[in-house]
CSV table of C-alpha atoms in Angstrom, one decimal:
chain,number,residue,atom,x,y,z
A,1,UNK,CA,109.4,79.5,113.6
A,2,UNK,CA,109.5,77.1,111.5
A,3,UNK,CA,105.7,76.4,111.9
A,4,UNK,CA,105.3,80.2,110.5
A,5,UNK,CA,107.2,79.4,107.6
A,6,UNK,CA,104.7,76.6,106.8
A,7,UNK,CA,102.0,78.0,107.2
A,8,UNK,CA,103.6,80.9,105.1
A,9,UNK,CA,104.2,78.7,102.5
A,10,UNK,CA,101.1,76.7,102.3
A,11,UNK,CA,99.3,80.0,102.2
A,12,UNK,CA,101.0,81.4,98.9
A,13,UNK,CA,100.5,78.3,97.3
A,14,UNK,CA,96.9,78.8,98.0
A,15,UNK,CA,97.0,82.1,96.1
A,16,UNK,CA,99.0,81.3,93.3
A,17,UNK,CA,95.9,80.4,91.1
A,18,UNK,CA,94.7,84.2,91.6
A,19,UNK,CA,98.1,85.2,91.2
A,20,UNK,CA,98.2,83.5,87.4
A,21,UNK,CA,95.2,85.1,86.9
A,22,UNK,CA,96.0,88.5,88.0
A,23,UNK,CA,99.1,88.0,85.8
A,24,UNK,CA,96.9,87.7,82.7
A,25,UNK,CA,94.8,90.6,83.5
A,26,UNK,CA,98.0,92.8,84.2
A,27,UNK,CA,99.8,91.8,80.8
A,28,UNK,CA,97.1,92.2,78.7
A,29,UNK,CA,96.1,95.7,79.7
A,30,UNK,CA,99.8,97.5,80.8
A,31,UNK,CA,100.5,101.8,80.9
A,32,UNK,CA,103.5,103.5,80.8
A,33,UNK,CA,105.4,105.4,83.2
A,34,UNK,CA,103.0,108.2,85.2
A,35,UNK,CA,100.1,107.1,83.2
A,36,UNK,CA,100.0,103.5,85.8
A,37,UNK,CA,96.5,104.4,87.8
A,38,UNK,CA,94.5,101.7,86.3
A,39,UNK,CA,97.0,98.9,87.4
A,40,UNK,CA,97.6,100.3,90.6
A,41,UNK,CA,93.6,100.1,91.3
A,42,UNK,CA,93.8,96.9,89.7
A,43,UNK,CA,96.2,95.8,92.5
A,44,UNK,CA,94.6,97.1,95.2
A,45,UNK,CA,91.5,95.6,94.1
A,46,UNK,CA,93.8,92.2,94.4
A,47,UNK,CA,95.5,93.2,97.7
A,48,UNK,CA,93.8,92.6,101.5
A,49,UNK,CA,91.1,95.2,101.8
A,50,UNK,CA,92.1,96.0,105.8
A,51,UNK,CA,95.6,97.2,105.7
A,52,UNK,CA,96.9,100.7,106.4
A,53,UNK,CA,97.1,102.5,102.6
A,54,UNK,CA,99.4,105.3,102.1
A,55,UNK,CA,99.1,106.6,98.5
A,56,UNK,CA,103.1,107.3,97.2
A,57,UNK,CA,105.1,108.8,94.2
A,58,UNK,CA,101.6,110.2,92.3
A,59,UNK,CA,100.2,107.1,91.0
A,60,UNK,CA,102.1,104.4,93.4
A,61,UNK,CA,101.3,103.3,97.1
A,62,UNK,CA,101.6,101.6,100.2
A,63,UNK,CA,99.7,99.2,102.3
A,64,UNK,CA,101.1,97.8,105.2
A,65,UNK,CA,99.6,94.2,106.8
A,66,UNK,CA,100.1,92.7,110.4
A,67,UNK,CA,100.7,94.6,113.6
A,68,UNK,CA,102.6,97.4,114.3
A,69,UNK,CA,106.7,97.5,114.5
A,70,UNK,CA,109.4,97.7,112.1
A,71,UNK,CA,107.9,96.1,108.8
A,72,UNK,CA,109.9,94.4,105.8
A,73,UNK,CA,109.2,96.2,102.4
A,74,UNK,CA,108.6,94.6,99.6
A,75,UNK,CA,108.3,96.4,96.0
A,76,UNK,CA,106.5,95.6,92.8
A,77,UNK,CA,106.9,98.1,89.7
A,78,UNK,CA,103.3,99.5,88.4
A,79,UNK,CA,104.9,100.2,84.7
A,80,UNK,CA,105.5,99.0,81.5
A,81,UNK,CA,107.4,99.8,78.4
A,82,UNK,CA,106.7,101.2,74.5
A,83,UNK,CA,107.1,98.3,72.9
A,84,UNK,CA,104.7,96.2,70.7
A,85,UNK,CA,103.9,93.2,72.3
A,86,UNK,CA,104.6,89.7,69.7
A,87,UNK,CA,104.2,86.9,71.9
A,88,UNK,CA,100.4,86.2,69.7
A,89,UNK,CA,98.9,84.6,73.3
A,90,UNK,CA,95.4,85.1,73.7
A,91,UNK,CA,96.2,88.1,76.9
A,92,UNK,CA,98.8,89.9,75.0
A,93,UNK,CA,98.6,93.4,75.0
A,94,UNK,CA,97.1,95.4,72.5
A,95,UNK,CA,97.9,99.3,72.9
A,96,UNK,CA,101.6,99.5,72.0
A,97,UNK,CA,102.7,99.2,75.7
A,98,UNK,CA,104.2,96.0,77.2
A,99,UNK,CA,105.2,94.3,80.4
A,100,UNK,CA,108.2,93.3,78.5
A,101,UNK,CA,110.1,93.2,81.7
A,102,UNK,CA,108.4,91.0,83.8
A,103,UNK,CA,106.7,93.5,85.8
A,104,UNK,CA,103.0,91.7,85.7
A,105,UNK,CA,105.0,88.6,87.2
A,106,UNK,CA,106.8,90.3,90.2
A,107,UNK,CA,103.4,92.7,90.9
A,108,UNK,CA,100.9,89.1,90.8
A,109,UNK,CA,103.9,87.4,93.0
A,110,UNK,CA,103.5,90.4,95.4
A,111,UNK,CA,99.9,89.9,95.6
A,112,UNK,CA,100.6,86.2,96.7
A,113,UNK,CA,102.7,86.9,99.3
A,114,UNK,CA,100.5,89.6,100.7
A,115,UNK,CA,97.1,87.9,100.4
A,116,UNK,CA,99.4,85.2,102.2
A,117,UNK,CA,100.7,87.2,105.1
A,118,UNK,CA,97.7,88.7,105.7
A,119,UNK,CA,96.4,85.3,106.6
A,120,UNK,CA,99.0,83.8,108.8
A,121,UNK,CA,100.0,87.0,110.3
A,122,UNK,CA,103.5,86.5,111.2
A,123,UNK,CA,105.1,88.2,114.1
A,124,UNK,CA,107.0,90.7,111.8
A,125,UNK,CA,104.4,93.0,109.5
A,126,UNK,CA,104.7,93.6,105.7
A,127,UNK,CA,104.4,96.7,103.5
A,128,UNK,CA,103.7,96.1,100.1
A,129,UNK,CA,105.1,98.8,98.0
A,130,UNK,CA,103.7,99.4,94.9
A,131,UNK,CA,106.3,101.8,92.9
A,132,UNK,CA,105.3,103.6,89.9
A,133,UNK,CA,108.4,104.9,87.3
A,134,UNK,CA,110.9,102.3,87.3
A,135,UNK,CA,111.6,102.2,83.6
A,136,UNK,CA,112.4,106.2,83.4
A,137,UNK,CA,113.0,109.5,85.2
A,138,UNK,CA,112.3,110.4,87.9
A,139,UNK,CA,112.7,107.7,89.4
A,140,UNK,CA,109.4,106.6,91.7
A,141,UNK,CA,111.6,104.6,94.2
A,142,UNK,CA,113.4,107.8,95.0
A,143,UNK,CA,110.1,109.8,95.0
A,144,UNK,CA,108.9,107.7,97.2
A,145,UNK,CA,112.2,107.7,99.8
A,146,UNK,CA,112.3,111.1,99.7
A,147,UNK,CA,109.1,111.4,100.6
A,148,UNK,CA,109.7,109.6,104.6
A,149,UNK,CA,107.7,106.9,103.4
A,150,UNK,CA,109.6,104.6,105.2
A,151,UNK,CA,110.4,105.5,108.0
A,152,UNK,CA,106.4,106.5,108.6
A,153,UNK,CA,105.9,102.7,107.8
A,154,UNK,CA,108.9,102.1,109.9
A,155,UNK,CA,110.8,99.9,107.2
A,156,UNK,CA,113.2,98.2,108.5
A,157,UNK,CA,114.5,96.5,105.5
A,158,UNK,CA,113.5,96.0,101.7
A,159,UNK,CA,113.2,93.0,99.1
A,160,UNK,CA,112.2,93.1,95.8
A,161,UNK,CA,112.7,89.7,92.9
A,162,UNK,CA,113.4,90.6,89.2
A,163,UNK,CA,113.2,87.6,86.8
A,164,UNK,CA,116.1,86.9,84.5
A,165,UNK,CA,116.5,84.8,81.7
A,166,UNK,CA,120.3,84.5,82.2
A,167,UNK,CA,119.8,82.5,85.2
A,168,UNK,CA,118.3,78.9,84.8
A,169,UNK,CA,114.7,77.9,86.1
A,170,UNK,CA,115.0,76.7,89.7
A,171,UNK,CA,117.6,79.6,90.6
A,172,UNK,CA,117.4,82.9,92.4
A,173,UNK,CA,120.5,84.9,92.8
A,174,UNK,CA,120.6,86.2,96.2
A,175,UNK,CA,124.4,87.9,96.1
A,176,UNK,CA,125.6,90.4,98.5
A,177,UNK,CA,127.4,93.5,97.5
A,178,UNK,CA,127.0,95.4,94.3
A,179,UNK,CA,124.8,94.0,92.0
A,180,UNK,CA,123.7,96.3,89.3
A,181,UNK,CA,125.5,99.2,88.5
A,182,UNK,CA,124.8,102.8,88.6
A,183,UNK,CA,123.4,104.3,85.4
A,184,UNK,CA,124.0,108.2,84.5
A,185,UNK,CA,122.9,109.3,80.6
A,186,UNK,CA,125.5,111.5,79.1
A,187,UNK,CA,125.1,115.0,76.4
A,188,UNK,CA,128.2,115.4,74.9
A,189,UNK,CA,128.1,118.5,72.1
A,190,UNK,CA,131.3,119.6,70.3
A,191,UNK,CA,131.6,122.5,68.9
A,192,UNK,CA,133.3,123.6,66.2
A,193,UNK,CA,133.6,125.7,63.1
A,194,UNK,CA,131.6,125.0,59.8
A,195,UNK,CA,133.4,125.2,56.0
A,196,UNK,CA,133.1,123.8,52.6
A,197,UNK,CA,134.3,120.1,53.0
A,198,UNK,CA,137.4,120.8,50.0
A,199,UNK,CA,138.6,123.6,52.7
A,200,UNK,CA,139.1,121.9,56.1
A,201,UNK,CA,141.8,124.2,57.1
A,202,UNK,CA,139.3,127.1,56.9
A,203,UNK,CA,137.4,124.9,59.9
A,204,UNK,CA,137.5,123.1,62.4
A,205,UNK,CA,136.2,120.1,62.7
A,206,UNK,CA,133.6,118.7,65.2
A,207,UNK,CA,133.1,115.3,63.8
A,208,UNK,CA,136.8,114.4,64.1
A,209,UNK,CA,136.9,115.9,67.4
A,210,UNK,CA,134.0,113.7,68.7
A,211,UNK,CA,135.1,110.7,67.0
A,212,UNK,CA,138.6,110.8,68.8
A,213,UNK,CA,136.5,111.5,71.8
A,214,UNK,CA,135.1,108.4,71.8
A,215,UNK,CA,137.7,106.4,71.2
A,216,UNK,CA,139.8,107.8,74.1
A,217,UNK,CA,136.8,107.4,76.4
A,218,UNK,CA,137.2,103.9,76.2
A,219,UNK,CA,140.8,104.1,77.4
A,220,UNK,CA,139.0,105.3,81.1
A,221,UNK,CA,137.5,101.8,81.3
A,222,UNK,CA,141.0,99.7,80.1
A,223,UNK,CA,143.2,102.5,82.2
A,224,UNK,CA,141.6,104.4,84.9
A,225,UNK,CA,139.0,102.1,86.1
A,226,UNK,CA,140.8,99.2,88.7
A,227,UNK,CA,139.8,96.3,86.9
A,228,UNK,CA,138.2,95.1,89.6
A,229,UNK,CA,135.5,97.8,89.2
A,230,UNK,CA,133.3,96.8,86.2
A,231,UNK,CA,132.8,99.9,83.7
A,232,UNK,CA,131.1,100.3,80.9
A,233,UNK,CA,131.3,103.7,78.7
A,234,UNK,CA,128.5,103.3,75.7
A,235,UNK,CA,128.0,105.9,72.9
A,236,UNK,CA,124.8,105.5,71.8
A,237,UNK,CA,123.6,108.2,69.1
A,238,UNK,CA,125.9,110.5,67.3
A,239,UNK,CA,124.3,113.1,64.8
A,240,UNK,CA,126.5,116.0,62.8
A,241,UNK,CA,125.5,118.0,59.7
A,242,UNK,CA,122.8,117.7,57.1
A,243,UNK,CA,125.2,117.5,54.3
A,244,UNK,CA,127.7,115.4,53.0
A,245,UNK,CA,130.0,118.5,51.4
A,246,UNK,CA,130.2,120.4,54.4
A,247,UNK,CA,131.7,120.9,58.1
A,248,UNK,CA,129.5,121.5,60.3
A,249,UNK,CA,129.7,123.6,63.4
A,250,UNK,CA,128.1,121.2,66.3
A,251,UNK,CA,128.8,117.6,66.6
A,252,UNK,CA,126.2,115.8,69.6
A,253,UNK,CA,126.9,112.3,71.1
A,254,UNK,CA,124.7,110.4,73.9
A,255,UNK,CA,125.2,107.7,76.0
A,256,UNK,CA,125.6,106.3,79.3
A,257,UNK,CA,128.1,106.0,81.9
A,258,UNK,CA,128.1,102.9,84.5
A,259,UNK,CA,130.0,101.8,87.5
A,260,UNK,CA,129.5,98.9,89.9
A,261,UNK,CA,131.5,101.5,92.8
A,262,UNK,CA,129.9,104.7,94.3
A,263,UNK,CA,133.4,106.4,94.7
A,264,UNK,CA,134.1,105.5,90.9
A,265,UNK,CA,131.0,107.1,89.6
A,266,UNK,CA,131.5,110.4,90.8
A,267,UNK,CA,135.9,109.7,89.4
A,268,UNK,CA,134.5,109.0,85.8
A,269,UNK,CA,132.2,111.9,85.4
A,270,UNK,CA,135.5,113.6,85.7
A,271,UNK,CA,137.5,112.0,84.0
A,272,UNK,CA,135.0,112.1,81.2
A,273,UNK,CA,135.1,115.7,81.4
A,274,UNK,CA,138.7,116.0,81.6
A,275,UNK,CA,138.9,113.9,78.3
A,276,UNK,CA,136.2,115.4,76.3
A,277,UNK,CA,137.2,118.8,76.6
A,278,UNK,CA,140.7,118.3,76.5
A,279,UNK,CA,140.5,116.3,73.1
A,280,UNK,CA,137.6,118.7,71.5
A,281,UNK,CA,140.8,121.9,72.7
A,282,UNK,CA,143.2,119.1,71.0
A,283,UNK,CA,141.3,120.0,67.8
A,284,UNK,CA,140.8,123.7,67.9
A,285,UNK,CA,136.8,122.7,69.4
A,286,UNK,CA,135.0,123.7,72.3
A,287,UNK,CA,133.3,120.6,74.4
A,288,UNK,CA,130.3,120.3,77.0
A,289,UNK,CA,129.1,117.8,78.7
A,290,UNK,CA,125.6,117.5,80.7
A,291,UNK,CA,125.7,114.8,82.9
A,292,UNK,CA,121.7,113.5,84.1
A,293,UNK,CA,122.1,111.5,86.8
A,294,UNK,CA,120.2,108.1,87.4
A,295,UNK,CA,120.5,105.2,90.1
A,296,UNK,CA,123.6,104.7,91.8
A,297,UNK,CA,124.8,101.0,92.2
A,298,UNK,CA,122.7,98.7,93.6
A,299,UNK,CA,124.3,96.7,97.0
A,300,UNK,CA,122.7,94.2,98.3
A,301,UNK,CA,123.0,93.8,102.4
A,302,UNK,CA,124.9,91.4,103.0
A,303,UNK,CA,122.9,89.8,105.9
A,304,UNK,CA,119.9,89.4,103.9
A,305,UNK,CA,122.1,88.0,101.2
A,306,UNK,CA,123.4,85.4,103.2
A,307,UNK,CA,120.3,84.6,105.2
A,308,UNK,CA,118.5,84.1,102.1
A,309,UNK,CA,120.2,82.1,100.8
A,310,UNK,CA,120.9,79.4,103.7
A,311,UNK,CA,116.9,79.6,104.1
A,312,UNK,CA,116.7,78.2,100.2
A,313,UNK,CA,118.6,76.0,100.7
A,314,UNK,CA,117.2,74.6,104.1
A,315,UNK,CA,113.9,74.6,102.3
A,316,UNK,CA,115.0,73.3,99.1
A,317,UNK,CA,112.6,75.9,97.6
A,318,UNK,CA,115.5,77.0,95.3
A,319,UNK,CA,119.3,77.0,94.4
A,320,UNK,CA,121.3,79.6,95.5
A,321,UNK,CA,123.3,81.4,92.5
A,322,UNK,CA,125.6,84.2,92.3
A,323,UNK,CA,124.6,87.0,89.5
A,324,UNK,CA,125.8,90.8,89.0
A,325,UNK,CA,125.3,93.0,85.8
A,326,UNK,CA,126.3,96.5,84.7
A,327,UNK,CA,122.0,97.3,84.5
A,328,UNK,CA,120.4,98.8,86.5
A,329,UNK,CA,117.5,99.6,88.5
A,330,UNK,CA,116.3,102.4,90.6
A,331,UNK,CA,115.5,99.8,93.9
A,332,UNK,CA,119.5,101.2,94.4
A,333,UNK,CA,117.4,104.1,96.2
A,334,UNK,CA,116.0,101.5,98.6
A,335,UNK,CA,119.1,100.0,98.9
A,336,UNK,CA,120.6,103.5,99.8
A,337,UNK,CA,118.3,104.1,102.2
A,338,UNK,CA,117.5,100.8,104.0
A,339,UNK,CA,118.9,97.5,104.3
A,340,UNK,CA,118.0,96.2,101.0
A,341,UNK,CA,118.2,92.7,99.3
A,342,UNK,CA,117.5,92.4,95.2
A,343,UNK,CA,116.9,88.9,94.4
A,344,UNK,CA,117.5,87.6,90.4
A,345,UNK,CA,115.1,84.3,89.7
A,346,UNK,CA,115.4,82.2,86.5
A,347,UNK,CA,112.7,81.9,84.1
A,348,UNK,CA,112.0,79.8,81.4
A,349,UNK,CA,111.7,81.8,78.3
A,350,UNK,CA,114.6,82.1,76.1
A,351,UNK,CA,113.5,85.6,74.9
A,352,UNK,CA,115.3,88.4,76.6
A,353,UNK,CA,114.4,91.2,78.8
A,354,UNK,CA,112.6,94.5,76.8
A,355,UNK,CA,111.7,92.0,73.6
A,356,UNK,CA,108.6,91.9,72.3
A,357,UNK,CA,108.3,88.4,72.7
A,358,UNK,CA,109.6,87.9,76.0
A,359,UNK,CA,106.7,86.0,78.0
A,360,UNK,CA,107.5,83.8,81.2
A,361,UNK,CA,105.1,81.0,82.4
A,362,UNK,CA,103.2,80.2,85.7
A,363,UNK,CA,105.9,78.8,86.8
A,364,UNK,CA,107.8,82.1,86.9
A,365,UNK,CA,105.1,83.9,88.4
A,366,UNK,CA,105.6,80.7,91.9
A,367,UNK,CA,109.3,81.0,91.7
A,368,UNK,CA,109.4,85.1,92.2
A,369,UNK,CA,106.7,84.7,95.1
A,370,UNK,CA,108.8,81.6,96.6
A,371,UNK,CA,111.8,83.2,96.5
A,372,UNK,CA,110.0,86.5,97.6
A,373,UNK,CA,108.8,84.6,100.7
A,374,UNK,CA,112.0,83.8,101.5
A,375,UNK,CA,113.8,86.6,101.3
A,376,UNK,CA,110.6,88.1,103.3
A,377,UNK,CA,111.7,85.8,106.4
A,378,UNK,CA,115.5,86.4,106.2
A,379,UNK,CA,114.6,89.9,106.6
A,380,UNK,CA,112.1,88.9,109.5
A,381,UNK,CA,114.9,87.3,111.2
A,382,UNK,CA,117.3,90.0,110.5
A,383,UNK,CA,115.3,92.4,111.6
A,384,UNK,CA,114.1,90.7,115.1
A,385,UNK,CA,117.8,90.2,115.8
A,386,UNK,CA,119.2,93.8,115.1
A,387,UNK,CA,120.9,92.9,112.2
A,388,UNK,CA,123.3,90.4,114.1
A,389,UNK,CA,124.3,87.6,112.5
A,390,UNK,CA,122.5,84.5,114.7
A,391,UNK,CA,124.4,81.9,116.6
A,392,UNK,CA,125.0,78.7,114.6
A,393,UNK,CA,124.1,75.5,116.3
């Protein structure tokens, strides 16, 4: 085993100059959600020619490498996002859409690993998966569940590496348990009943209405929720009226609702219900609220958690670190459907994620497909052994 896992890694080192590369080439010419066709070809063009291609999701795919049995899964996101790239390096994009979320680092990592697999060829096989829609709805990982992708490929578990500038260079977070948090969007319209702003009593008023509403919403996250359940309530537009001498009749307010706990998630959309409505009645106004629903929280297996991590630090490759957040991201569907494990690994740009200046080196682009590789053979191992914790020596 351990002669696989030299080989392994001696291979991806091999590729990492054509991973930079690919990098470059990714960052400088990015698309948006549904519109990703030109860098999924671009991939493919990168990936070995000889595996077994499965095209997934509308403009994603999967191409499985090595022999058949149950394969590990390993994702890469196609898309990038509207913003206006400021970093001023010679490959920065140029048509208003960005990899400002390190995208074109874990897609060029993926490439490495594969292109690496592919050569050693490993007892367990590998299925890159190449997921279009991560940054909106709907959601191309649960497109692409839904779709018995995985179990045609016979996944038996899934990795995938996001950088973070949060964690220090040298790190990957590799924590078991909930690690992102589930992420529903929130309509919330009041309505009331318009008058001249000298005659409140002849109305009633939507804009006080909605204002106590969100104030008491916050008392669900410092009363309901246990406390050992992160919440996080966020209102973020509010639009009444057109002028400032007047009531008007409809009050709107949007935001999102998160929760690290499943069985919490569906218990706040209620109470947040309960409380709109009642308070909106409080005030002589009517209250609806259209709930869209996004990715539930993301768990991490704890197997692959742990396995990961003890391979790091056998190998030395990295340092183990413990991260969670209230984000989110829509791997949660993997996660829901397989044994999943979503690994955090430090970068060294101070800019944060969805900036327009946020740019990580080479060295980001080695640490995702190092940490990548590892999480790939804790899987392997996990996998062979049924998911039963090996015998310690």
């Amino acid at each position: 085993m351990k002669d696989v896992h030299e080989r392994l890694y001696a291979a991806l080192h091999d590729e990492l100059p054509a991973a930079y590369e690919l990098r470059r080439e990714l960052h400088a010419e990015p698309y948006l959600a549904g519109t990703e066709e030109p860098t999924l070809k671009r991939m493919l063009d990168a990936l070995p020619g000889d595996g077994v291609l499965e095209r997934v999701a509308g403009t994603g795919a999967m191409l499985r490498v090595g022999e058949d049995g149950p394969a590990i899964g390993v994702r890469g996101e196609l898309d990038a996002l509207p913003i206006t790239e400021e970093t001023g390096v010679p490959w920065a994009s140029r048509n208003g859409a960005m990899h400002a979320c390190g995208h074109d680092v874990h897609l060029a990592a993926l490439a490495a690993l594969t292109r690496a697999v592919d050569r050693v060829r490993p007892e367990t096989p590998m299925v890159a998966v190449l997921q279009p829609r991560e940054e909106t709805h709907p959601s191309g990982a649960l497109d692409i569940v839904k779709s018995g992708a995985l179990g045609r490929h016979r996944i038996g578990a899934m990795i995938a590496a996001h950088v973070q500038p949060v964690l220090a260079v040298g790190q990957t977070a590799c924590t078991p348990g909930a690690v992102n948090a589930s992420a529903d969007e929130f309509t919330l319209t009041v309505r009331g009943r318009g008058a001249h702003a000298a005659y409140p009593q002849l109305g009633r008023d939507p804009v006080l209405a909605l204002s106590q509403i969100v104030v008491a919403a916050q008392q669900l996250v410092s009363r309901d929720a246990d406390p050992m359940v992160p919440t996080v309530i966020t209102f973020g537009t509010v639009s009444a009226g057109t002028a400032p001498n007047a009531i008007p009749g409809r009050a709107v307010a949007r935001g999102t609702l998160r929760a690290m706990s499943d069985t919490w998630r569906w218990r706040l959309q209620d109470r947040f219900r309960e409380i709109a409505e009642g308070m909106a009645r409080a005030h002589g106004c009517e209250a609806e609220v259209w709930i869209a629903l996004g990715e539930p929280p993301l768990v991490n297996d704890e197997r692959l958690a742990d396995e990961t991590a003890r391979l790091l630090t056998e190998t030395a490759w990295h340092t183990p670190a413990i991260l969670r957040s209230c984000g989110a991201d829509d791997f949660a569907h993997f996660a829901s459907a397989v044994p999943s494990l979503m690994l955090f690994v430090g970068t060294d740009t101070v800019s944060g994620l969805h900036t327009p200046t946020f740019l990580p080196g080479d060295e980001t682009v080695k640490a995702v497909a190092e940490s990548l590789l590892a999480a790939y053979l804790a899987a392997a191992r996990v996998v062979a052994t049924g998911g039963k914790r090996p015998a310690r020596r």
